[in-house]
Amino acid sequence: MEIKKGYLLNTILNDPKIGIWERNIKYDSYELNTEGHKMIGLELNAINHTTYNTWESLIHSKDLAKVKDKLNSCFNNKSEAYNIVYRLKNKEGRIIWIHDIGKILTWDGQEPILMYGTIQDITEKVNINTELEKLKNNQEAIINSTKDLLWSIDTDFNLIYANSAFQQLIKSNLGHELKVGDSVFSNKNDKQTNKQWKNYYKRVLKGELLSIKQSFKEPSKSSTTYGLTSFNPLFSK
């Protein structure tokens, strides 16, 4: 069965942010709408009415294998959609990140005939996420390199986060570290200590900025550390 070229492109309105593509697998053609051309920096018709190999030549060499694997999986499973993020080199030679979503529209028995989908430039989003991840890693490195004990809990007194120094102290007292979601009140502590600390936390939950002088025993070292502990309400529940 012959599919008229540009069928989908002529029936779908151009979206100002989304590129639309149509691939005729049987006749080995690949077409993009106007926004798709702009996204990769090509003149209109520069990639239109050409083969899929032309598109593949733009894909970053380190991502090409996973793109092919994703396509093959889509071809082998009729109900599976094509959904992948990869890098692409545009006309200016700049690497951009593309979110590519597609689905096979027409089959001839077990053979895929016509495929369509969309592409979206998500470079800015990827770059922001990359910077946030770097910032997070840098913050964690600083937090875990200090000898100060840093931890946070939710309003049910369960652990949200604890740095290495805090976990080391907890492990020396309890024999194990606390996991995220664990209560910070252990039955291995005496009732008076748990009651005292719960009272500290409750005062902070009422909005009080609290600092106390406190001693921390480390059984493994047979030593006691003295310090100033500050409690601060940071976020909502």
XYZ file of N, CA and C in Angstrom, residues 174 185-191 194:
27
model
N 24.552 3.124 68.222
C 23.487 2.156 67.969
C 23.970 0.887 67.284
N 14.453 8.532 67.139
C 14.368 8.097 68.532
C 14.482 6.575 68.586
N 15.614 6.104 69.071
C 15.861 4.674 69.134
C 15.537 4.124 70.525
N 15.055 2.889 70.556
C 14.782 2.260 71.853
C 16.083 1.877 72.563
N 17.215 2.059 71.883
C 18.508 1.821 72.517
C 18.941 3.016 73.368
N 18.298 4.154 73.117
C 18.554 5.324 73.953
C 17.669 5.242 75.200
N 18.125 5.845 76.296
C 17.275 5.838 77.480
C 16.083 6.771 77.254
N 15.000 6.484 77.942
C 13.739 7.205 77.739
C 13.886 8.698 77.999
N 15.481 10.440 74.928
C 14.505 10.571 73.849
C 13.466 11.655 74.163
